[in-house]
Structure formats: structure tokens, C-alpha cells
Amino acid sequence: MAEGLEVRELDSDGSSEELVLTPAQLLRSLEQAWLNEKFAPELLESKSEIVECVMEQLDHMESNLKRAKHGDLKVSIHRMEIERIRYVLSSYLRCRLVKIEKFFPHILEKEKSRAEGEPSILSPEEFAFAKEYMANTETYLKNVALKHMPPNLQKVDLLRLVPKPNLDSFVFLRVQERQENILVEPETDEQREYVIDLEEGSQHLIRYKTIAPLVASGAVQLI
Amino acid sequence: MDPAEAEFLAEKELVTVIPNFSLDRIYLIGGDLGPFNPGLPVEVPLWLAVNLKQRQKCRLIPPEWMDAEKLEEIRDQERKEDTFTPMPSPYYMELTKLLLNYASDSIPKADEIRTLVKDTWDTRIAKLRLSADSFVRQQEAHAKLDNLTLMEINTTGTFLTQALDHMYKLRTNLQPAESAQSQDF
């Protein structure tokens, strides 16, 4: 058992080299990505490196545990940890799939207009899923209703049909890095816009649109 | 976020236990724990502490603030001030609930503590409702919520943000220019 764990330690150092993260930091960033994804109204950039690294860690641990003897207290503790991590991981991925199913035409449109070299917000698997979902929806609509319609009504524009993510919705956030001069737009015409500073560690309720770039850069954490 | 998920996050908090078994250091993905020696206090995450306790393998030491006198002070302070006072732990409600449910035998004055924390919670939620009400009335676009804990935000959060979104939609539809798009559906 001890030997097996030693191997894991070495490997985990090796695999996280490009990101320079310890496994503990890796888990923290997964958790942050999970919470941000949960609360953001739109689909955020895919954190596929984090997901892959965490999967690797889990696989290593699993294979180590297979070699350990059964009924050991240590093994059951490791198992519990694995279950907890797996919960966060699958909840994160599931949350992204729900958003893809909800906003698929807009996500695919964004993906099409994405400039060369700009990172995609979808992982390759998610992209395949979105495309398939789009194709299936179109076929379904066609088979069930559209083909029975008069010819001039047989087209359907999913981009206009499916609601866009509401970027104006309010979110709660905690500030990780101090930010200055955030412009707050007024709610009504009588009010005037004003500027606020976000102090590190403080918590706010604000429109998602105002702070969307800060969520992407990791300067604020949605809660 | 449902309360169960807030509790899930709270389970990462470290608490002190006194184990009655011995075990070498364990190397978890999230960090090392132990070594465990009978009778020697050791810090472990709450999820493990609760599990060990259920298997009767340890005694739990309540966190420092989980003390009737200290909590009484906190409650009085909370009642006196108009704003939210800082809480001893960002997960005070979840910790109290979990520890009292699973380890009430190792916490002195458990019932008193339960009432005190509940009183503090009620005071804070009442304040939160009041401030949410004035936030909506004054049609503010930004609010600062320092010292609120995750659980507190999530009890009113989903409802409040949804209500605000609906109100925003209704308001923007009054202004014709922006409503044009939604008329298409």
C-alpha cells in the first residue's frame, strides 16, 4: 500500500507539471469551476485540463486501491474521498450539459464565429454532443410537425426560437482579487450609473453582465 | 444550490478528533492526514470525523466557538447591530447541525447551543429579508453582503435573484425599444 501511494505521489507531480498545481490545488480549482458554472447564467469556458488531471488522479488512486487488502480502514477513507471528488466532477459536467441542452443554437453559433486560435468554450466531447443534439432536435421537429406543414412554413430558425442565456440576471459573488472601478448600470432611468470598488474577500449581489470578464479571469468567485 | 450542497462544502472544514485507533499518515488526493494515535488529538475534515464517529472510532472536540457563553455573546451582538456581524465560522450553521446530530455526546450543553445558534440564524435571516425588501423597493443594481455565509445566501438567494430577473424583464418590456425582440416569439 505504502509503495503504491509513493508511485501516485511521483506521478501526480509529473502530470501537474504544466499547470504547476498540487493535487490539493487542483481540487480547489475544480471546486471553483463547479461553483462558477452552477451560478453563471451562460456556459463558461471548459476547464478540460482540470477535468483530465482530476480523472487521472482518480484512476491512479483506484488502481492503487485495487492492490490494497480489503476491509482496511485506510482503503475505506480513500474510497470516501474518491466518491466526494467524483460527485463534484460529475455535477460539474452535468451542469454544463444541462446548459448546452438549454442554449445549444447560441453555443454552436458562438463556436462558429470563434476566431482561429481563440480557445473554445466547449471540450471536443461537448462539441460533438451539442452538434448531435442540434441535429436530433431538427430531425425531430421535422418528423413530428414540420413536414406536415405548408411548404412556406417548413423552415424553423432555432437561433430565434431558443431563448438566449439571460446575462442580466443577478449573481452573488465573493472577490478573490481586488478590483477597482466597476461600473454599475442603473436599474431605472431616474438613477445615475456609478462606480464601485470590489475589496478582496467582500461579497456582493450584482448583475452577471457587469462582472462576467472577472468570473472568466478568476478574480471573483460566484457563490 | 440546495442546502445539501452547502453542507457538502462545509464538510471540508477541519475539526479536531481524538481517535481510539492507530494508523499511519494517509495520503489523500486533497492533502495528507494523520498519523493517528490513540488519545492524541488530530485534525481531519468533517466528513471523515463524522464517519469515524459513526463507527465509534473517535471522540469529537467541538470547535472553540461552539461554547454556550461565546454563542450567547454572538447572539446578543447580532441582535444589537443593524448590520450582519462576522460569524465565528463561514459554515457555522452546517457545522452546528452536523456536530450536534452526530456527536452531541461530546459537546457540553448541546441543547443550549442548538437554541443559541438557531436564535442567531433567525435574527440574521430576518435582517436578510428586510434588506432584500429594501433592495427591491429602491431598485438598486448592486448590494454588498459581507459576513453573510453561503447557507444564508442560498436560503433566500435563488428566490431573490429569480424575482429580480422577472422584475427586470417586466421593466425592460415597458421600454419599447428593447422589447421588440421578445415580441417575435
Short mmCIF file of C-alpha atoms in Angstrom, two decimals:
data_model
loop_
_atom_site.label_atom_id
_atom_site.label_comp_id
_atom_site.label_asym_id
_atom_site.label_seq_id
_atom_site.Cartn_x
_atom_site.Cartn_y
_atom_site.Cartn_z
CA MET A 1 0.00 0.00 0.00
CA ALA A 2 2.66 2.48 1.05
CA GLU A 3 4.63 1.69 -2.08
CA GLY A 4 1.58 2.21 -4.27
CA LEU A 5 0.97 5.60 -2.78
CA GLU A 6 4.56 6.58 -3.33
CA VAL A 7 4.11 5.93 -7.05
CA ARG A 8 0.99 8.04 -7.10
CA GLU A 9 2.79 10.96 -5.49
CA LEU A 10 5.51 10.84 -8.12
CA ASP A 11 3.08 10.57 -10.96
CA SER A 12 0.85 13.31 -9.73
CA ASP A 13 3.82 15.66 -9.58
CA GLY A 14 4.71 14.71 -13.11
CA SER A 15 1.25 15.14 -14.55
CA SER A 16 0.59 18.50 -12.97
CA GLU A 17 3.86 19.99 -14.18
CA GLU A 18 2.39 22.12 -16.94
CA LEU A 19 -0.18 23.61 -14.61
CA VAL A 20 2.16 23.74 -11.59
CA LEU A 21 -0.62 22.69 -9.25
CA THR A 22 -0.50 20.32 -6.34
CA PRO A 23 -3.35 17.80 -6.24
CA ALA A 24 -4.94 19.80 -3.43
CA GLN A 25 -4.86 23.00 -5.50
CA LEU A 26 -6.22 21.06 -8.43
CA LEU A 27 -9.24 20.02 -6.39
CA ARG A 28 -9.77 23.59 -5.27
CA SER A 29 -9.79 24.84 -8.85
CA LEU A 30 -12.25 22.10 -9.81
CA GLU A 31 -14.48 23.22 -7.00
CA GLN A 32 -14.26 26.84 -8.09
CA ALA A 33 -15.07 25.91 -11.67
CA TRP A 34 -18.03 23.87 -10.38
CA LEU A 35 -19.50 26.72 -8.35
CA ASN A 36 -18.96 29.28 -11.11
CA GLU A 37 -20.64 27.01 -13.64
CA LYS A 38 -23.52 26.39 -11.26
CA PHE A 39 -24.33 30.04 -10.76
CA ALA A 40 -23.38 31.65 -14.08
CA PRO A 41 -26.32 32.13 -16.46
CA GLU A 42 -24.23 31.31 -19.55
CA LEU A 43 -21.90 28.45 -20.39
CA LEU A 44 -18.37 29.24 -19.20
CA GLU A 45 -15.12 28.21 -20.81
CA SER A 46 -14.50 24.47 -20.50
CA LYS A 47 -11.84 23.55 -17.94
CA SER A 48 -10.85 20.35 -19.68
CA GLU A 49 -7.25 20.31 -18.32
CA ILE A 50 -8.57 20.34 -14.78
CA VAL A 51 -11.13 17.64 -15.54
CA GLU A 52 -8.48 15.47 -17.18
CA CYS A 53 -5.99 15.89 -14.33
CA VAL A 54 -8.62 15.05 -11.73
CA MET A 55 -9.68 11.97 -13.70
CA GLU A 56 -6.06 10.90 -13.86
CA GLN A 57 -5.69 11.30 -10.09
CA LEU A 58 -8.84 9.29 -9.50
CA ASP A 59 -7.72 6.50 -11.83
CA HIS A 60 -4.36 6.29 -10.10
CA MET A 61 -5.96 6.11 -6.71
CA GLU A 62 -8.42 3.46 -7.89
CA SER A 63 -5.69 1.26 -9.27
CA ASN A 64 -3.68 1.65 -6.07
CA LEU A 65 -6.69 0.69 -4.01
CA LYS A 66 -7.24 -2.45 -6.07
CA ARG A 67 -3.90 -3.75 -4.88
CA ALA A 68 -4.61 -2.96 -1.24
CA LYS A 69 -6.20 -5.53 1.01
CA HIS A 70 -9.90 -5.38 1.68
CA GLY A 71 -11.51 -4.09 4.82
CA ASP A 72 -8.62 -1.84 5.66
CA LEU A 73 -9.65 1.40 7.37
CA LYS A 74 -7.28 3.29 5.11
CA VAL A 75 -8.94 1.94 1.99
CA SER A 76 -12.39 2.98 3.12
CA ILE A 77 -11.15 6.51 3.85
CA HIS A 78 -9.60 6.74 0.39
CA ARG A 79 -12.82 5.43 -1.14
CA MET A 80 -14.85 8.11 0.61
CA GLU A 81 -12.56 10.81 -0.71
CA ILE A 82 -12.81 9.44 -4.24
CA GLU A 83 -16.58 9.44 -4.01
CA ARG A 84 -16.61 13.05 -2.88
CA ILE A 85 -14.35 14.17 -5.73
CA ARG A 86 -16.32 12.18 -8.25
CA TYR A 87 -19.51 13.87 -7.08
CA VAL A 88 -18.07 17.34 -7.72
CA LEU A 89 -16.69 16.26 -11.07
CA SER A 90 -19.90 14.74 -12.37
CA SER A 91 -22.01 17.55 -11.00
CA TYR A 92 -19.77 19.99 -12.89
CA LEU A 93 -20.03 18.09 -16.17
CA ARG A 94 -23.76 17.52 -15.77
CA CYS A 95 -24.29 21.21 -15.12
CA ARG A 96 -22.51 22.03 -18.39
CA LEU A 97 -24.59 19.50 -20.33
CA VAL A 98 -27.80 20.99 -18.97
CA LYS A 99 -26.68 24.41 -20.21
CA ILE A 100 -25.69 23.01 -23.60
CA GLU A 101 -29.12 21.43 -23.97
CA LYS A 102 -30.75 24.69 -23.00
CA PHE A 103 -28.79 27.08 -25.19
CA PHE A 104 -27.41 24.82 -27.94
CA PRO A 105 -28.08 27.03 -31.01
CA HIS A 106 -26.38 30.02 -29.39
CA ILE A 107 -23.44 27.99 -28.17
CA LEU A 108 -22.89 26.48 -31.62
CA GLU A 109 -23.26 29.89 -33.23
CA LYS A 110 -20.59 31.30 -30.91
CA GLU A 111 -18.40 28.33 -31.70
CA LYS A 112 -18.76 29.01 -35.45
CA SER A 113 -17.84 32.68 -35.16
CA ARG A 114 -14.87 31.94 -32.90
CA ALA A 115 -11.63 33.28 -34.30
CA GLU A 116 -8.77 30.95 -35.16
CA GLY A 117 -6.56 30.27 -32.14
CA GLU A 118 -9.10 31.52 -29.62
CA PRO A 119 -9.82 28.80 -27.05
CA SER A 120 -13.16 27.03 -27.46
CA ILE A 121 -15.69 27.14 -24.64
CA LEU A 122 -16.58 23.52 -25.37
CA SER A 123 -14.48 20.44 -24.90
CA PRO A 124 -14.29 18.19 -28.02
CA GLU A 125 -16.81 15.78 -26.44
CA GLU A 126 -19.17 18.57 -25.53
CA PHE A 127 -18.91 19.98 -29.06
CA ALA A 128 -19.86 16.60 -30.52
CA PHE A 129 -22.75 16.38 -28.06
CA ALA A 130 -24.02 19.87 -28.95
CA LYS A 131 -23.88 19.17 -32.68
CA GLU A 132 -25.70 15.88 -32.30
CA TYR A 133 -28.30 17.44 -30.04
CA MET A 134 -28.90 20.17 -32.62
CA ALA A 135 -29.23 17.65 -35.46
CA ASN A 136 -31.56 15.44 -33.44
CA THR A 137 -33.78 18.35 -32.45
CA GLU A 138 -34.06 19.46 -36.06
CA THR A 139 -34.90 15.96 -37.28
CA TYR A 140 -37.42 15.52 -34.53
CA LEU A 141 -39.21 18.79 -35.29
CA LYS A 142 -39.24 17.93 -38.96
CA ASN A 143 -40.64 14.42 -38.50
CA VAL A 144 -43.26 15.32 -35.97
CA ALA A 145 -44.64 18.54 -37.34
CA LEU A 146 -42.81 20.48 -39.99
CA LYS A 147 -43.21 18.05 -42.86
CA HIS A 148 -46.98 18.22 -42.45
CA MET A 149 -46.96 21.99 -42.75
CA PRO A 150 -47.44 24.04 -45.91
CA PRO A 151 -44.09 24.39 -47.74
CA ASN A 152 -43.61 28.05 -46.86
CA LEU A 153 -43.78 27.24 -43.14
CA GLN A 154 -41.39 24.31 -43.12
CA LYS A 155 -38.33 26.27 -42.02
CA VAL A 156 -37.56 26.79 -38.38
CA ASP A 157 -34.86 29.07 -37.06
CA LEU A 158 -33.64 27.55 -33.81
CA LEU A 159 -31.45 30.57 -33.11
CA ARG A 160 -34.54 32.74 -32.78
CA LEU A 161 -36.63 30.05 -31.18
CA VAL A 162 -34.45 29.10 -28.26
CA PRO A 163 -34.12 31.78 -25.58
CA LYS A 164 -30.67 33.26 -25.05
CA PRO A 165 -28.93 32.99 -21.70
CA ASN A 166 -30.04 35.93 -19.59
CA LEU A 167 -26.81 37.82 -18.92
CA ASP A 168 -28.73 40.46 -16.99
CA SER A 169 -29.55 38.08 -14.16
CA PHE A 170 -28.25 38.79 -10.68
CA VAL A 171 -25.48 36.70 -9.12
CA PHE A 172 -23.81 36.52 -5.72
CA LEU A 173 -20.04 36.65 -5.70
CA ARG A 174 -17.01 36.73 -3.45
CA VAL A 175 -13.99 38.79 -4.51
CA GLN A 176 -10.68 36.94 -4.80
CA GLU A 177 -8.54 39.78 -6.15
CA ARG A 178 -9.20 43.46 -5.52
CA GLN A 179 -10.89 45.22 -8.44
CA GLU A 180 -11.38 48.92 -8.99
CA ASN A 181 -13.84 50.99 -10.95
CA ILE A 182 -16.60 48.55 -11.70
CA LEU A 183 -19.34 50.45 -13.47
CA VAL A 184 -22.80 49.70 -12.11
CA GLU A 185 -25.57 50.46 -14.57
CA PRO A 186 -28.75 51.99 -13.17
CA GLU A 187 -31.95 50.00 -12.78
CA THR A 188 -34.27 52.83 -13.76
CA ASP A 189 -33.94 55.91 -15.90
CA GLU A 190 -34.04 58.27 -12.96
CA GLN A 191 -30.96 56.72 -11.37
CA ARG A 192 -27.45 57.51 -12.44
CA GLU A 193 -24.71 54.96 -13.06
CA TYR A 194 -21.93 54.81 -10.50
CA VAL A 195 -18.59 53.14 -9.89
CA ILE A 196 -17.70 50.70 -7.11
CA ASP A 197 -14.50 49.05 -5.93
CA LEU A 198 -14.51 45.37 -5.06
CA GLU A 199 -12.37 44.71 -1.99
CA GLU A 200 -10.74 41.34 -1.59
CA GLY A 201 -12.87 38.97 0.47
CA SER A 202 -16.02 41.09 0.25
CA GLN A 203 -19.32 39.69 -1.07
CA HIS A 204 -21.70 41.32 -3.49
CA LEU A 205 -25.01 40.94 -5.31
CA ILE A 206 -24.75 42.34 -8.81
CA ARG A 207 -25.71 41.74 -12.44
CA TYR A 208 -23.77 38.96 -14.12
CA LYS A 209 -23.06 41.10 -17.19
CA THR A 210 -21.11 43.67 -15.16
CA ILE A 211 -18.63 41.16 -13.82
CA ALA A 212 -18.62 38.41 -16.47
CA PRO A 213 -14.97 39.04 -17.51
CA LEU A 214 -13.90 38.85 -13.85
CA VAL A 215 -15.51 35.42 -13.47
CA ALA A 216 -13.58 34.20 -16.50
CA SER A 217 -10.27 35.55 -15.18
CA GLY A 218 -10.87 34.06 -11.73
CA ALA A 219 -10.83 37.43 -9.94
CA VAL A 220 -14.24 36.77 -8.46
CA GLN A 221 -15.95 33.57 -7.34
CA LEU A 222 -19.70 33.10 -7.76
CA ILE A 223 -21.47 31.81 -4.66
CA MET B 1 -27.74 25.48 -4.79
CA ASP B 2 -29.58 23.23 -2.39
CA PRO B 3 -28.75 23.11 1.31
CA ALA B 4 -27.26 19.64 0.85
CA GLU B 5 -24.59 21.09 -1.41
CA ALA B 6 -23.77 23.87 1.03
CA GLU B 7 -23.43 21.15 3.64
CA PHE B 8 -21.21 19.18 1.29
CA LEU B 9 -18.85 22.16 1.08
CA ALA B 10 -18.96 22.61 4.85
CA GLU B 11 -17.80 19.02 5.30
CA LYS B 12 -14.36 20.07 4.11
CA GLU B 13 -13.84 22.18 7.23
CA LEU B 14 -11.23 20.80 9.59
CA VAL B 15 -12.24 19.66 13.06
CA THR B 16 -10.24 18.04 15.84
CA VAL B 17 -10.88 14.47 16.85
CA ILE B 18 -9.31 12.13 19.38
CA PRO B 19 -9.02 8.72 17.73
CA ASN B 20 -9.01 5.43 19.64
CA PHE B 21 -7.01 3.53 16.99
CA SER B 22 -3.62 3.93 15.42
CA LEU B 23 -2.93 4.43 11.75
CA ASP B 24 -0.03 5.81 9.74
CA ARG B 25 -0.24 9.01 7.77
CA ILE B 26 -2.71 8.72 4.89
CA TYR B 27 -2.03 10.47 1.63
CA LEU B 28 -5.36 11.66 0.31
CA ILE B 29 -5.58 13.50 -3.03
CA GLY B 30 -6.65 16.62 -1.21
CA GLY B 31 -3.76 16.50 1.27
CA ASP B 32 -2.15 14.36 3.96
CA LEU B 33 -3.85 13.34 7.19
CA GLY B 34 -2.65 11.83 10.41
CA PRO B 35 -0.79 9.95 11.77
CA PHE B 36 -3.50 8.71 14.11
CA ASN B 37 -2.55 7.65 17.63
CA PRO B 38 -5.00 6.63 20.34
CA GLY B 39 -5.66 9.57 22.66
CA LEU B 40 -3.77 12.17 20.61
CA PRO B 41 -5.85 14.94 19.01
CA VAL B 42 -5.59 15.21 15.23
CA GLU B 43 -7.22 17.48 12.64
CA VAL B 44 -9.41 15.84 9.99
CA PRO B 45 -12.08 17.11 7.60
CA LEU B 46 -15.61 16.97 8.97
CA TRP B 47 -16.77 14.25 6.56
CA LEU B 48 -14.14 11.91 7.93
CA ALA B 49 -14.75 12.95 11.53
CA VAL B 50 -18.47 12.18 11.23
CA ASN B 51 -17.74 8.83 9.61
CA LEU B 52 -15.20 7.82 12.25
CA LYS B 53 -17.59 8.91 14.96
CA GLN B 54 -20.36 6.78 13.46
CA ARG B 55 -18.04 3.80 13.55
CA GLN B 56 -17.18 4.73 17.14
CA LYS B 57 -13.54 5.16 16.33
CA CYS B 58 -13.06 8.64 17.75
CA ARG B 59 -14.26 11.37 20.05
CA LEU B 60 -15.01 14.80 18.56
CA ILE B 61 -13.65 18.01 20.04
CA PRO B 62 -16.10 20.85 19.30
CA PRO B 63 -14.59 23.97 17.71
CA GLU B 64 -13.62 26.73 20.12
CA TRP B 65 -16.60 28.92 19.30
CA MET B 66 -19.11 26.15 19.94
CA ASP B 67 -19.50 27.19 23.53
CA ALA B 68 -22.68 28.42 25.18
CA GLU B 69 -21.10 31.59 26.61
CA LYS B 70 -19.40 32.63 23.39
CA LEU B 71 -22.51 31.93 21.34
CA GLU B 72 -24.60 33.96 23.74
CA GLU B 73 -22.30 36.93 23.15
CA ILE B 74 -22.56 36.43 19.41
CA ARG B 75 -26.33 36.24 19.57
CA ASP B 76 -26.60 39.43 21.65
CA GLN B 77 -24.22 41.23 19.34
CA GLU B 78 -26.23 40.09 16.34
CA ARG B 79 -29.44 41.40 17.91
CA LYS B 80 -27.86 44.74 18.82
CA GLU B 81 -26.36 45.60 15.45
CA ASP B 82 -28.33 46.52 12.36
CA THR B 83 -25.77 45.03 10.01
CA PHE B 84 -24.54 41.46 9.85
CA THR B 85 -21.83 40.67 12.39
CA PRO B 86 -18.95 38.38 11.45
CA MET B 87 -19.64 34.75 12.32
CA PRO B 88 -17.07 32.52 14.02
CA SER B 89 -17.07 30.16 11.04
CA PRO B 90 -18.29 30.61 7.47
CA TYR B 91 -20.15 27.33 7.94
CA TYR B 92 -21.41 27.87 11.49
CA MET B 93 -24.93 26.58 10.81
CA GLU B 94 -23.85 23.46 8.95
CA LEU B 95 -21.14 22.63 11.48
CA THR B 96 -23.53 23.04 14.40
CA LYS B 97 -26.12 20.86 12.77
CA LEU B 98 -23.72 18.08 11.78
CA LEU B 99 -21.81 18.05 15.04
CA LEU B 100 -24.92 18.15 17.19
CA ASN B 101 -26.58 15.42 15.18
CA TYR B 102 -23.68 13.02 15.22
CA ALA B 103 -21.66 13.93 18.27
CA SER B 104 -23.97 15.56 20.78
CA ASP B 105 -22.47 13.31 23.47
CA SER B 106 -19.07 15.02 23.13
CA ILE B 107 -20.44 18.57 23.18
CA PRO B 108 -21.32 20.07 26.54
CA LYS B 109 -24.69 21.90 26.73
CA ALA B 110 -25.72 20.65 23.31
CA ASP B 111 -29.35 21.77 23.61
CA GLU B 112 -28.41 25.24 24.74
CA ILE B 113 -26.01 25.58 21.80
CA ARG B 114 -28.65 24.43 19.38
CA THR B 115 -31.08 27.10 20.59
CA LEU B 116 -28.43 29.84 20.58
CA VAL B 117 -27.33 29.11 17.03
CA LYS B 118 -30.93 28.89 15.89
CA ASP B 119 -31.66 32.29 17.50
CA THR B 120 -28.66 33.84 15.79
CA TRP B 121 -29.70 32.29 12.49
CA ASP B 122 -33.28 33.60 12.83
CA THR B 123 -32.05 37.11 13.61
CA ARG B 124 -29.78 37.09 10.60
CA ILE B 125 -32.40 35.74 8.23
CA ALA B 126 -34.86 38.38 9.42
CA LYS B 127 -32.24 41.04 8.67
CA LEU B 128 -31.60 39.49 5.29
CA ARG B 129 -35.30 39.57 4.41
CA LEU B 130 -35.51 43.19 5.48
CA SER B 131 -32.54 44.24 3.39
CA ALA B 132 -33.73 42.22 0.39
CA ASP B 133 -37.03 44.04 0.69
CA SER B 134 -35.41 47.48 0.66
CA PHE B 135 -33.09 46.39 -2.16
CA VAL B 136 -36.09 45.57 -4.30
CA ARG B 137 -38.04 48.69 -3.27
CA GLN B 138 -35.21 51.06 -4.10
CA GLN B 139 -34.47 49.22 -7.33
CA GLU B 140 -30.79 49.04 -6.55
CA ALA B 141 -28.38 47.48 -9.00
CA HIS B 142 -25.72 46.43 -6.53
CA ALA B 143 -25.54 45.29 -2.92
CA LYS B 144 -22.69 44.45 -0.60
CA LEU B 145 -23.22 41.36 1.55
CA ASP B 146 -20.22 40.99 3.75
CA ASN B 147 -20.28 38.45 6.59
CA LEU B 148 -23.15 36.51 5.09
CA THR B 149 -22.47 32.79 4.93
CA LEU B 150 -23.05 30.52 1.96
CA MET B 151 -26.01 28.79 3.58
CA GLU B 152 -27.68 32.11 4.37
CA ILE B 153 -27.21 33.41 0.85
CA ASN B 154 -28.62 30.23 -0.61
CA THR B 155 -31.75 30.14 1.53
CA THR B 156 -33.01 33.38 0.00
CA GLY B 157 -30.66 33.64 -2.96
CA THR B 158 -32.43 31.64 -5.64
CA PHE B 159 -35.78 33.18 -4.89
CA LEU B 160 -34.39 36.71 -4.76
CA THR B 161 -32.38 36.50 -7.98
CA GLN B 162 -35.31 34.96 -9.85
CA ALA B 163 -37.64 37.65 -8.58
CA LEU B 164 -35.18 40.34 -9.64
CA ASP B 165 -34.85 38.79 -13.09
CA HIS B 166 -38.62 38.76 -13.56
CA MET B 167 -38.92 42.34 -12.43
CA TYR B 168 -36.16 43.33 -14.77
CA LYS B 169 -37.93 41.66 -17.66
CA LEU B 170 -41.20 43.38 -16.86
CA ARG B 171 -39.47 46.73 -16.58
CA THR B 172 -37.48 46.49 -19.79
CA ASN B 173 -40.60 45.44 -21.67
CA LEU B 174 -42.14 48.76 -20.70
CA GLN B 175 -39.43 50.46 -22.69
CA PRO B 176 -40.47 49.63 -26.28
CA ALA B 177 -37.06 49.65 -27.99
CA GLU B 178 -35.76 46.64 -26.14
CA SER B 179 -38.97 44.66 -26.15
CA ALA B 180 -39.06 44.33 -29.94
CA GLN B 181 -37.05 41.14 -29.93
CA SER B 182 -39.16 39.26 -27.43
CA GLN B 183 -42.33 40.04 -29.39
CA ASP B 184 -41.12 37.70 -32.10
CA PHE B 185 -41.76 34.55 -30.14
#
